[in-house]
XYZ file of C-alpha atoms in Angstrom:
664
model
C 114.560 65.271 84.639
C 115.718 64.125 81.212
C 116.625 60.477 80.671
C 119.107 59.294 78.079
C 116.380 59.591 75.449
C 117.486 61.904 72.629
C 115.878 65.285 72.922
C 114.754 65.162 69.309
C 112.423 62.301 70.187
C 111.002 64.364 73.065
C 110.425 67.258 70.674
C 108.864 65.001 68.081
C 106.316 63.821 70.614
C 105.093 67.412 70.779
C 104.950 67.597 67.002
C 102.990 64.358 66.769
C 100.423 65.358 69.371
C 100.009 68.809 67.844
C 99.434 67.638 64.298
C 97.217 64.713 65.343
C 94.994 66.823 67.619
C 94.587 69.573 65.028
C 93.838 67.003 62.349
C 91.187 65.282 64.475
C 89.552 68.622 65.294
C 90.060 69.835 61.727
C 90.859 73.135 63.398
C 93.843 74.712 65.073
C 97.425 75.861 64.622
C 100.010 73.096 64.243
C 102.842 75.231 62.863
C 103.941 76.998 66.048
C 104.011 73.864 68.267
C 106.017 72.036 65.614
C 108.409 74.972 65.274
C 108.878 75.615 68.995
C 109.159 71.994 70.097
C 112.909 72.126 70.871
C 112.488 75.436 72.712
C 109.826 73.767 74.831
C 112.132 70.825 75.571
C 114.913 73.179 76.634
C 112.709 75.115 79.032
C 110.366 72.483 80.417
C 112.841 69.637 80.692
C 115.862 71.579 81.925
C 114.777 74.752 83.735
C 111.073 75.022 84.478
C 110.274 74.419 88.173
C 106.740 73.150 88.569
C 104.815 70.305 90.157
C 102.274 68.546 87.938
C 100.592 66.965 90.966
C 100.082 70.395 92.568
C 99.624 72.993 89.807
C 98.969 75.733 92.382
C 102.185 75.280 94.367
C 102.908 78.801 95.548
C 106.541 79.105 94.448
C 106.208 77.451 91.054
C 107.669 79.152 88.025
C 105.017 80.767 85.856
C 104.733 79.880 82.187
C 102.743 81.990 79.741
C 102.056 80.956 76.156
C 101.527 84.446 74.794
C 101.196 83.117 71.244
C 98.203 81.169 72.521
C 96.971 80.064 69.104
C 99.665 77.384 69.419
C 97.803 75.950 72.394
C 98.596 72.342 71.484
C 102.196 73.049 72.460
C 101.107 73.768 76.019
C 98.590 70.937 76.127
C 101.221 68.493 74.901
C 103.654 69.684 77.572
C 101.068 69.426 80.327
C 100.027 65.938 79.239
C 103.563 64.628 78.810
C 104.899 66.007 82.096
C 102.087 64.500 84.152
C 99.324 67.038 84.731
C 95.704 65.951 84.994
C 95.270 66.175 81.251
C 94.631 62.784 79.702
C 95.049 61.568 76.163
C 91.273 61.642 75.887
C 91.492 65.346 76.717
C 94.037 65.777 73.935
C 91.716 63.960 71.548
C 88.911 66.334 72.564
C 90.937 69.374 71.437
C 88.670 72.308 70.587
C 85.510 70.373 71.462
C 82.653 71.484 73.697
C 83.422 71.448 77.439
C 86.865 69.893 76.963
C 89.939 70.822 78.989
C 91.714 71.617 75.721
C 89.988 74.704 74.387
C 91.078 76.426 71.192
C 93.256 78.789 73.211
C 94.619 78.118 76.714
C 92.149 79.092 79.440
C 93.012 79.557 83.098
C 90.775 77.668 85.571
C 89.888 75.221 82.778
C 93.151 73.383 82.168
C 95.433 72.436 85.098
C 98.780 74.163 84.690
C 97.525 77.043 82.542
C 98.308 80.308 84.338
C 96.409 82.759 82.148
C 94.038 82.806 79.209
C 95.903 83.722 76.045
C 95.084 84.169 72.404
C 94.520 87.918 71.997
C 98.117 88.554 70.991
C 100.314 90.694 73.197
C 98.238 90.279 76.318
C 99.993 87.090 77.397
C 103.420 88.709 77.537
C 101.803 91.628 79.354
C 100.236 89.280 81.899
C 103.709 87.785 82.329
C 105.071 91.254 83.126
C 102.414 91.515 85.827
C 103.333 88.120 87.242
C 107.027 88.989 87.316
C 106.247 92.295 88.986
C 104.123 90.567 91.620
C 106.957 88.130 92.308
C 109.486 90.928 92.681
C 107.312 92.950 95.046
C 106.293 89.954 97.159
C 109.924 88.869 97.428
C 110.947 92.320 98.603
C 108.117 92.381 101.122
C 108.401 88.874 102.584
C 111.814 87.315 101.939
C 114.368 87.212 104.732
C 118.110 86.569 104.514
C 118.672 82.904 103.583
C 114.910 82.301 103.529
C 113.673 83.195 100.024
C 110.072 81.968 100.241
C 109.140 83.932 97.121
C 111.684 83.026 94.472
C 110.547 81.981 91.021
C 110.883 82.913 87.361
C 108.230 83.934 84.888
C 108.720 82.539 81.397
C 106.809 83.530 78.287
C 106.776 82.286 74.716
C 105.988 84.989 72.148
C 105.736 85.180 68.389
C 105.852 87.903 65.776
C 102.183 88.699 66.350
C 102.727 89.449 70.034
C 105.542 91.831 69.157
C 103.545 93.572 66.448
C 100.704 94.329 68.865
C 101.230 97.730 70.472
C 100.554 96.446 73.969
C 103.871 94.575 73.875
C 105.627 97.930 73.628
C 103.719 99.304 76.617
C 104.407 96.297 78.813
C 107.981 95.517 77.802
C 108.996 99.156 78.120
C 107.739 99.226 81.713
C 109.331 95.841 82.458
C 112.680 97.304 81.451
C 112.175 100.407 83.584
C 111.350 98.257 86.618
C 114.231 95.787 86.032
C 112.100 92.663 86.196
C 115.137 90.421 86.069
C 113.227 87.171 86.658
C 111.190 87.620 83.500
C 112.543 85.528 80.613
C 110.870 85.705 77.209
C 111.608 83.303 74.366
C 110.809 84.744 70.945
C 109.770 82.360 68.184
C 111.369 84.222 65.288
C 109.997 82.211 62.371
C 109.263 85.091 60.009
C 105.718 83.914 59.268
C 102.287 85.208 60.175
C 98.854 84.420 58.733
C 99.354 86.567 55.648
C 102.730 85.049 54.817
C 106.343 86.162 55.207
C 106.399 89.067 57.651
C 109.105 91.161 55.992
C 106.372 92.893 54.016
C 104.870 94.344 57.189
C 107.248 93.677 60.089
C 110.895 94.679 59.742
C 111.644 95.871 63.283
C 115.120 95.253 64.607
C 113.667 93.371 67.568
C 116.933 92.899 69.509
C 117.717 96.625 69.337
C 114.142 97.475 70.259
C 114.377 95.440 73.467
C 117.859 96.710 74.216
C 116.366 100.202 74.060
C 113.805 99.137 76.660
C 116.663 98.195 78.977
C 116.392 94.443 78.484
C 119.138 91.870 78.303
C 118.930 90.458 74.764
C 120.377 87.159 73.563
C 120.140 87.194 69.748
C 120.705 84.589 67.082
C 119.915 81.417 69.053
C 119.184 78.314 66.990
C 115.679 77.491 68.179
C 116.035 73.875 67.059
C 119.138 73.266 69.174
C 118.000 72.260 72.650
C 121.408 72.781 74.229
C 121.795 76.247 72.691
C 118.388 77.339 73.950
C 119.075 75.867 77.392
C 122.397 77.703 77.577
C 120.641 80.948 76.679
C 118.091 80.406 79.474
C 120.921 79.758 81.912
C 122.590 82.978 80.771
C 119.307 84.862 81.175
C 119.028 83.765 84.801
C 122.304 85.538 85.534
C 121.105 88.885 84.179
C 120.021 91.809 86.338
C 117.263 92.815 83.909
C 114.518 91.068 81.917
C 115.765 88.925 79.068
C 114.591 88.346 75.516
C 116.000 85.212 73.878
C 115.627 85.448 70.100
C 115.241 81.954 68.704
C 115.363 81.480 64.953
C 112.964 78.689 63.999
C 111.148 77.125 61.079
C 107.381 77.116 61.461
C 105.950 73.620 61.013
C 109.392 72.000 61.283
C 109.187 68.354 60.276
C 106.630 68.874 57.545
C 108.368 68.093 54.233
C 106.047 70.189 52.087
C 104.636 72.886 54.386
C 107.438 73.793 56.808
C 108.468 77.436 56.597
C 105.211 78.572 54.982
C 102.011 80.247 56.154
C 100.117 77.118 55.016
C 101.083 75.360 58.243
C 100.205 78.269 60.523
C 96.491 77.816 61.111
C 95.143 74.706 59.394
C 95.329 70.946 59.702
C 98.120 69.358 57.684
C 95.948 66.684 56.118
C 96.376 62.912 56.303
C 98.866 62.745 53.435
C 101.195 65.383 54.877
C 100.929 63.926 58.383
C 102.094 60.594 56.976
C 104.989 62.406 55.331
C 105.883 64.088 58.623
C 105.923 60.735 60.414
C 108.227 59.309 57.797
C 110.525 62.342 57.836
C 110.806 62.302 61.623
C 111.003 58.547 61.950
C 107.964 58.681 64.225
C 106.362 55.242 63.952
C 103.727 55.492 66.686
C 100.080 55.632 65.718
C 98.091 58.835 66.217
C 97.684 59.730 69.910
C 100.140 57.051 70.998
C 103.293 57.999 72.904
C 106.044 55.428 73.530
C 106.753 54.528 77.138
C 110.320 55.794 76.975
C 109.072 59.208 75.833
C 106.586 59.397 78.691
C 109.361 58.414 81.092
C 111.696 61.079 79.773
C 109.058 63.805 80.051
C 107.556 62.764 83.405
C 108.042 65.657 85.860
C 105.961 64.411 88.781
C 108.868 63.180 90.899
C 111.120 66.160 90.248
C 108.150 68.478 90.735
C 107.367 66.957 94.107
C 111.038 67.358 95.022
C 110.989 71.036 93.981
C 107.992 71.657 96.195
C 109.364 69.614 99.113
C 112.606 71.601 99.138
C 110.672 74.853 99.045
C 108.464 73.633 101.888
C 111.549 73.068 104.022
C 112.497 76.702 103.451
C 108.951 77.860 104.154
C 108.677 75.783 107.344
C 111.889 77.342 108.634
C 110.528 80.739 107.677
C 107.215 80.069 109.449
C 109.037 78.954 112.597
C 111.099 82.136 112.688
C 108.530 84.563 111.259
C 105.100 83.089 112.001
C 103.057 86.258 111.445
C 104.713 86.965 108.094
C 104.183 83.362 106.985
C 100.503 83.469 107.899
C 100.093 86.799 106.126
C 101.751 85.523 102.952
C 99.553 82.425 102.867
C 96.415 84.499 103.459
C 97.226 86.792 100.613
C 98.168 84.017 98.208
C 94.806 82.381 98.953
C 93.034 85.642 98.180
C 91.380 85.811 101.588
C 90.562 89.197 103.107
C 91.809 90.134 106.577
C 89.460 89.427 109.473
C 89.374 93.148 110.267
C 88.179 94.207 106.835
C 84.438 94.030 107.492
C 84.697 96.196 110.590
C 86.886 98.646 108.650
C 84.189 98.894 105.975
C 81.406 99.394 108.496
C 83.324 102.123 110.299
C 84.146 103.942 107.082
C 80.593 103.807 105.760
C 79.365 105.224 109.064
C 81.929 108.018 108.807
C 80.591 109.030 105.384
C 77.099 109.204 106.835
C 78.276 111.375 109.717
C 80.316 113.756 107.539
C 77.673 114.231 104.805
C 80.310 115.625 102.451
C 79.581 117.225 99.097
C 82.660 116.238 97.098
C 83.522 114.694 93.749
C 83.169 110.938 93.817
C 86.775 110.646 92.597
C 87.734 112.288 95.906
C 85.277 110.057 97.748
C 87.062 107.165 96.061
C 90.431 108.337 97.354
C 88.952 108.579 100.833
C 87.745 104.989 100.519
C 91.164 103.847 99.327
C 92.754 105.654 102.273
C 90.430 103.935 104.741
C 90.543 100.445 103.282
C 94.295 100.460 102.685
C 94.777 100.412 106.445
C 93.333 96.894 106.513
C 94.588 95.729 103.116
C 98.361 95.416 102.819
C 97.692 93.605 99.533
C 96.383 96.797 97.921
C 98.515 97.612 94.868
C 97.277 100.786 93.258
C 98.283 102.769 90.253
C 97.366 105.135 87.468
C 98.179 105.637 83.798
C 99.912 108.992 84.323
C 96.861 110.593 85.962
C 97.464 110.000 89.658
C 96.679 113.606 90.561
C 93.394 113.413 88.655
C 92.335 109.824 89.327
C 93.349 110.100 92.999
C 94.424 106.477 93.380
C 97.258 107.176 95.792
C 96.941 107.450 99.557
C 98.971 108.990 102.370
C 101.061 105.922 103.084
C 101.428 104.746 99.499
C 104.957 104.243 98.195
C 105.841 104.459 94.521
C 107.196 101.293 92.902
C 110.587 101.849 91.322
C 113.299 99.593 89.896
C 115.182 99.751 93.185
C 112.241 100.364 95.498
C 109.364 98.101 96.463
C 106.075 99.870 96.993
C 102.324 99.693 96.594
C 101.545 102.303 93.937
C 102.589 101.953 90.305
C 103.125 104.831 87.919
C 102.142 102.998 84.737
C 102.832 105.959 82.483
C 100.591 106.613 79.496
C 99.936 102.897 78.996
C 96.233 102.264 79.631
C 96.047 98.905 77.827
C 99.348 97.751 79.268
C 98.290 98.802 82.767
C 95.067 96.833 82.574
C 96.658 93.619 81.300
C 99.551 93.927 83.781
C 96.949 94.195 86.540
C 95.402 90.956 85.289
C 98.788 89.258 85.525
C 99.256 90.559 89.067
C 95.806 89.327 90.055
C 96.404 85.886 88.538
C 99.774 85.571 90.253
C 98.243 86.183 93.660
C 99.379 88.072 96.712
C 98.074 91.481 95.634
C 94.733 93.097 94.878
C 95.550 95.423 91.981
C 93.687 98.542 90.971
C 94.600 101.045 88.292
C 93.016 104.152 86.871
C 92.561 106.408 83.900
C 89.833 108.672 82.519
C 86.668 106.793 81.597
C 86.931 107.757 77.942
C 90.275 105.953 77.774
C 88.673 102.707 78.894
C 88.491 102.174 75.138
C 92.251 101.647 75.162
C 91.876 99.075 77.948
C 88.766 97.347 76.713
C 90.139 93.983 75.618
C 92.039 93.601 78.881
C 88.808 94.326 80.759
C 87.117 91.656 78.692
C 89.929 89.210 79.461
C 89.698 90.004 83.175
C 85.999 89.184 83.086
C 86.607 86.002 81.084
C 89.337 84.861 83.496
C 87.425 85.916 86.648
C 90.486 87.924 87.655
C 90.209 90.159 90.733
C 91.284 93.334 88.962
C 89.730 96.655 89.949
C 89.521 99.254 87.188
C 89.042 102.844 88.339
C 87.662 105.326 85.808
C 87.202 109.001 86.632
C 85.909 112.026 84.712
C 82.876 110.006 83.793
C 80.646 112.189 81.584
C 80.105 115.521 79.870
C 80.618 116.831 83.396
C 84.296 116.821 82.480
C 83.544 120.131 80.797
C 86.008 122.188 78.822
C 88.217 119.322 77.618
C 85.474 118.598 75.116
C 84.097 115.553 73.325
C 87.431 113.745 72.929
C 87.541 113.345 76.693
C 83.841 113.293 77.577
C 82.415 109.809 78.042
C 79.058 109.195 76.423
C 78.846 105.556 75.349
C 81.433 104.111 77.713
C 79.409 103.156 80.783
C 76.784 101.372 78.714
C 79.439 99.593 76.650
C 81.155 98.324 79.787
C 77.835 96.961 81.026
C 77.735 94.747 77.941
C 80.773 92.723 79.076
C 79.653 89.541 80.872
C 80.943 89.013 84.413
C 82.144 92.609 84.781
C 80.544 94.510 87.665
C 80.298 98.231 86.963
C 79.681 100.771 89.730
C 78.776 104.424 89.211
C 78.035 105.795 92.684
C 76.312 109.097 93.427
C 77.991 110.197 96.657
C 80.421 109.317 99.427
C 78.350 106.522 100.947
C 77.633 104.766 97.669
C 81.332 105.103 96.815
C 82.310 103.442 100.093
C 79.923 100.557 99.432
C 81.009 100.203 95.799
C 84.670 99.915 96.755
C 83.873 97.381 99.488
C 81.773 95.271 97.140
C 84.486 95.279 94.465
C 87.133 94.275 97.005
C 85.004 91.504 98.480
C 84.100 90.046 95.104
C 86.185 86.920 94.461
C 84.819 85.742 91.121
C 85.630 88.556 88.749
C 86.646 92.155 88.103
C 84.849 95.415 88.763
C 84.940 98.933 87.407
C 84.533 101.927 89.697
C 83.355 104.984 87.799
C 83.629 108.429 89.364
C 82.839 112.061 88.694
C 85.166 114.996 88.351
C 82.577 117.446 89.716
C 81.251 117.680 93.268
C 78.107 115.701 94.079
C 75.867 116.257 97.113
C 75.452 113.744 99.926
C 72.145 111.876 99.933
C 70.338 111.107 103.165
C 69.411 107.457 103.763
C 67.991 105.159 106.408
C 70.051 102.227 107.682
C 67.973 99.902 105.505
C 68.720 101.971 102.418
C 72.439 101.965 103.162
C 72.299 98.184 103.404
C 70.501 97.942 100.059
C 73.199 99.895 98.179
C 75.138 96.621 97.946
C 72.218 95.147 95.969
C 73.068 97.437 93.066
C 69.785 99.348 93.014
C 67.425 100.531 95.728
C 64.713 103.027 96.563
C 66.438 106.251 97.583
C 63.299 108.361 97.961
C 59.682 107.281 97.972
C 56.145 108.502 98.258
C 52.884 106.667 98.995
C 51.270 105.410 95.792
C 54.066 106.729 93.593
C 52.842 107.440 90.065
C 56.244 107.527 88.363
C 59.710 106.079 89.023
C 62.854 108.082 88.281
C 65.917 105.843 87.871
C 69.361 107.422 87.896
C 73.034 106.773 88.584
C 76.045 108.813 89.636
C 75.862 112.555 89.130
C 72.317 112.339 87.770
C 70.908 111.292 91.152
C 71.026 114.942 92.204
C 68.970 115.848 89.149
C 66.481 113.054 89.863
C 65.901 114.203 93.430
C 65.413 117.823 92.386
C 62.997 116.755 89.668
C 61.148 114.650 92.247
C 60.777 117.744 94.418
C 59.323 119.689 91.493
C 56.931 116.892 90.564
C 55.827 116.521 94.162
C 55.070 120.236 94.281
C 52.896 119.677 91.195
C 51.021 116.905 92.986
C 52.789 113.943 91.346
C 53.976 111.265 93.772
C 57.483 110.103 92.792
C 59.835 107.239 93.636
C 63.581 107.815 93.042
C 65.667 104.702 92.450
C 69.441 104.896 92.664
C 71.084 102.165 90.611
C 74.848 102.424 91.126
C 75.388 98.944 89.620
C 72.917 97.588 87.111
C 75.006 94.396 86.925
C 74.590 93.657 90.617
C 70.936 94.720 90.604
C 70.186 92.332 87.750
C 71.455 89.414 89.857
C 68.957 90.073 92.643
C 65.913 87.848 93.017
C 62.740 88.722 91.155
C 60.870 89.736 94.297
C 63.463 92.319 95.281
C 63.671 93.771 91.781
C 59.872 94.048 91.670
C 59.882 95.799 95.036
C 62.236 98.448 93.631
C 60.691 98.742 90.168
C 56.995 97.866 90.607
C 55.328 96.492 87.531
C 53.060 98.909 85.753
C 54.457 102.101 87.230
C 55.755 104.422 84.466
C 59.499 104.973 84.541
C 62.045 107.551 83.437
C 65.789 106.816 83.429
C 68.347 109.597 83.738
C 72.012 109.142 82.881
C 74.502 111.375 81.059
C 75.163 108.771 78.407
C 73.612 106.895 75.526
C 69.951 106.042 75.979
C 69.515 102.588 74.405
C 70.700 100.628 77.438
C 68.007 102.033 79.728
C 64.987 100.847 77.776
C 65.371 97.422 79.380
C 64.252 99.080 82.628
C 61.784 101.720 81.431
C 60.277 99.763 78.531
C 59.352 101.210 75.166
C 56.577 103.163 76.838
C 59.034 104.795 79.244
C 61.456 107.667 78.690
C 65.187 108.224 78.979
C 66.966 111.495 79.604
C 70.376 110.876 78.062
C 72.742 111.933 75.322
C 73.042 110.191 71.970
C 75.584 112.542 70.440
C 79.132 113.389 71.373
C 79.691 116.224 73.816
C 80.906 119.766 73.412
C 83.644 121.926 74.894
C 82.202 124.209 77.571
C 81.867 124.434 81.358
C 80.047 121.461 82.847
C 77.036 123.438 83.994
C 76.517 124.878 80.538
C 76.770 121.431 78.962
C 74.249 119.788 81.267
C 71.741 122.491 80.451
C 72.533 122.336 76.729
C 71.945 118.582 76.579
C 68.710 118.661 78.569
C 69.891 117.542 81.978
C 67.602 119.994 83.713
C 64.795 119.715 86.207
C 62.387 121.129 83.648
C 63.236 118.466 81.046
C 62.995 115.579 83.517
C 59.652 116.872 84.783
C 58.401 117.145 81.217
C 59.515 113.594 80.423
C 57.857 112.271 83.578
C 54.575 114.005 82.818
C 54.728 112.716 79.240
C 54.922 109.072 80.354
C 51.978 109.729 82.701
C 49.847 111.228 79.968
């Protein structure tokens, strides 16, 4: 791939583009791209298998810029190697609607595999990608026909390693022996506040050795051949590898290199001129010499990489046609043809059985049913499998030496969630993972990133309210459901019984433009009778569960509070008050319905009362300031669930009183 052009000139092209783009935008981080330029040359010009003309080639290596603030490094590489990223795009760095956002964003810039910037999550996504590769390879590869065979590379900085999520993810990567994960650490000793020794003195090599990684310390990060040799050595290891590269941040800047001043601000015209003189870079801003473009151009070699893989895949498809078709289906994210009939049959079975069970158990039943049609299901739990119930009869635990479809993530809620995002972005699996709802706080930024990236990650949260009982307020969710509803593009489902649970799972699986949460109870909830039309309307997020002619008040509820709403409706009916009960398992999905449907469920002018065992503020958008909410705006208490519901006013008498008050 490399011509006879000196590698320092290739690296300096990165430096020039980084400092020029940041200067033009008057915003950005030039120091990391300038410091990691030789590392980038070593990887991208000597080892990285990709095809700029087909960024989605199935067997490409994955590259993750975990220290995503240095985004101009990746943009420079993509532009120079031949991706659909023009010099005009580089000039539009950090501008509205450009392909070169402040931090790399998947689905926006060709060649970007994941959205990075929140430090630590990129390396964790990379762990997920490497895990997906390992499991797919074990499932599909045949002797002499390795159709799944690629590396996952990640660049990380001190910030990524300071974030706690890096411990969660890298610890698990070591346990699972993800040998095709190679991480290059930009050890420049600088973060925003200055020299890191005042707040970061970890012995990083020993830390990763303790995780079970292969560690290559003391590499000169400005020596292309030394870095390349380390990558070659890493490929021979039987465990994940950390390559520790000592670098100078902002290398090439005569007055700012090695200081925090070059981390996150433009260099200024005077210093940029000094850099050009120091490097011998005579080209004008945003101009790259033809010989540099020629040396970097990866289109021909990329096409050759893909062509050679296609020969292997064609031989595989000829010998194993069903496996080849299945692999392609899964990589495309398409559901099996039999899935819809599986869903219909399972929903009908819930209607026939009319079970009164906890929705967490109803969830496990749904997983059991749908797993039969979804070999791409990859479940898991953060050390709560027996409580979250995310395993199924045929599930097999993933181990270092054993492929499977259920991951014991350990007590690593944040790591689990970001690993799931990496799995989803890699393709080939539909990941779901679980913890208690109150611990969604630990996962929250990964949930936000899933929504931002439109990743098909399914987050299961059980023990969803004060109904958890004796464990007390530390474990009882109060604000969590409402807070999750605030995240754009995240569908949240809180079903009330077995049938709503079956529909919620199906909807989450069928969604192809973002993540979903599935929120379940610990305690048993009764089955609700429905007509066929009502069952169909569950998928619209909210629907009329019970009705009466000329209803005078609407009771809106979700999850475990549906039982309370129906009992209160009975009491109000006995008092001569006609009541409509609306079940709203997903406010997010309901809000996307057309105005006519929403008005048919919540008729204008009819007084409303919302009932949910959580904070009340969210519900006023449905009931209005003249309506009422039965909720809880304090933390819980430690006591049996039944005692708590009564203590906090989740009683028929209180709901009836609230309903009569809004009618007064």
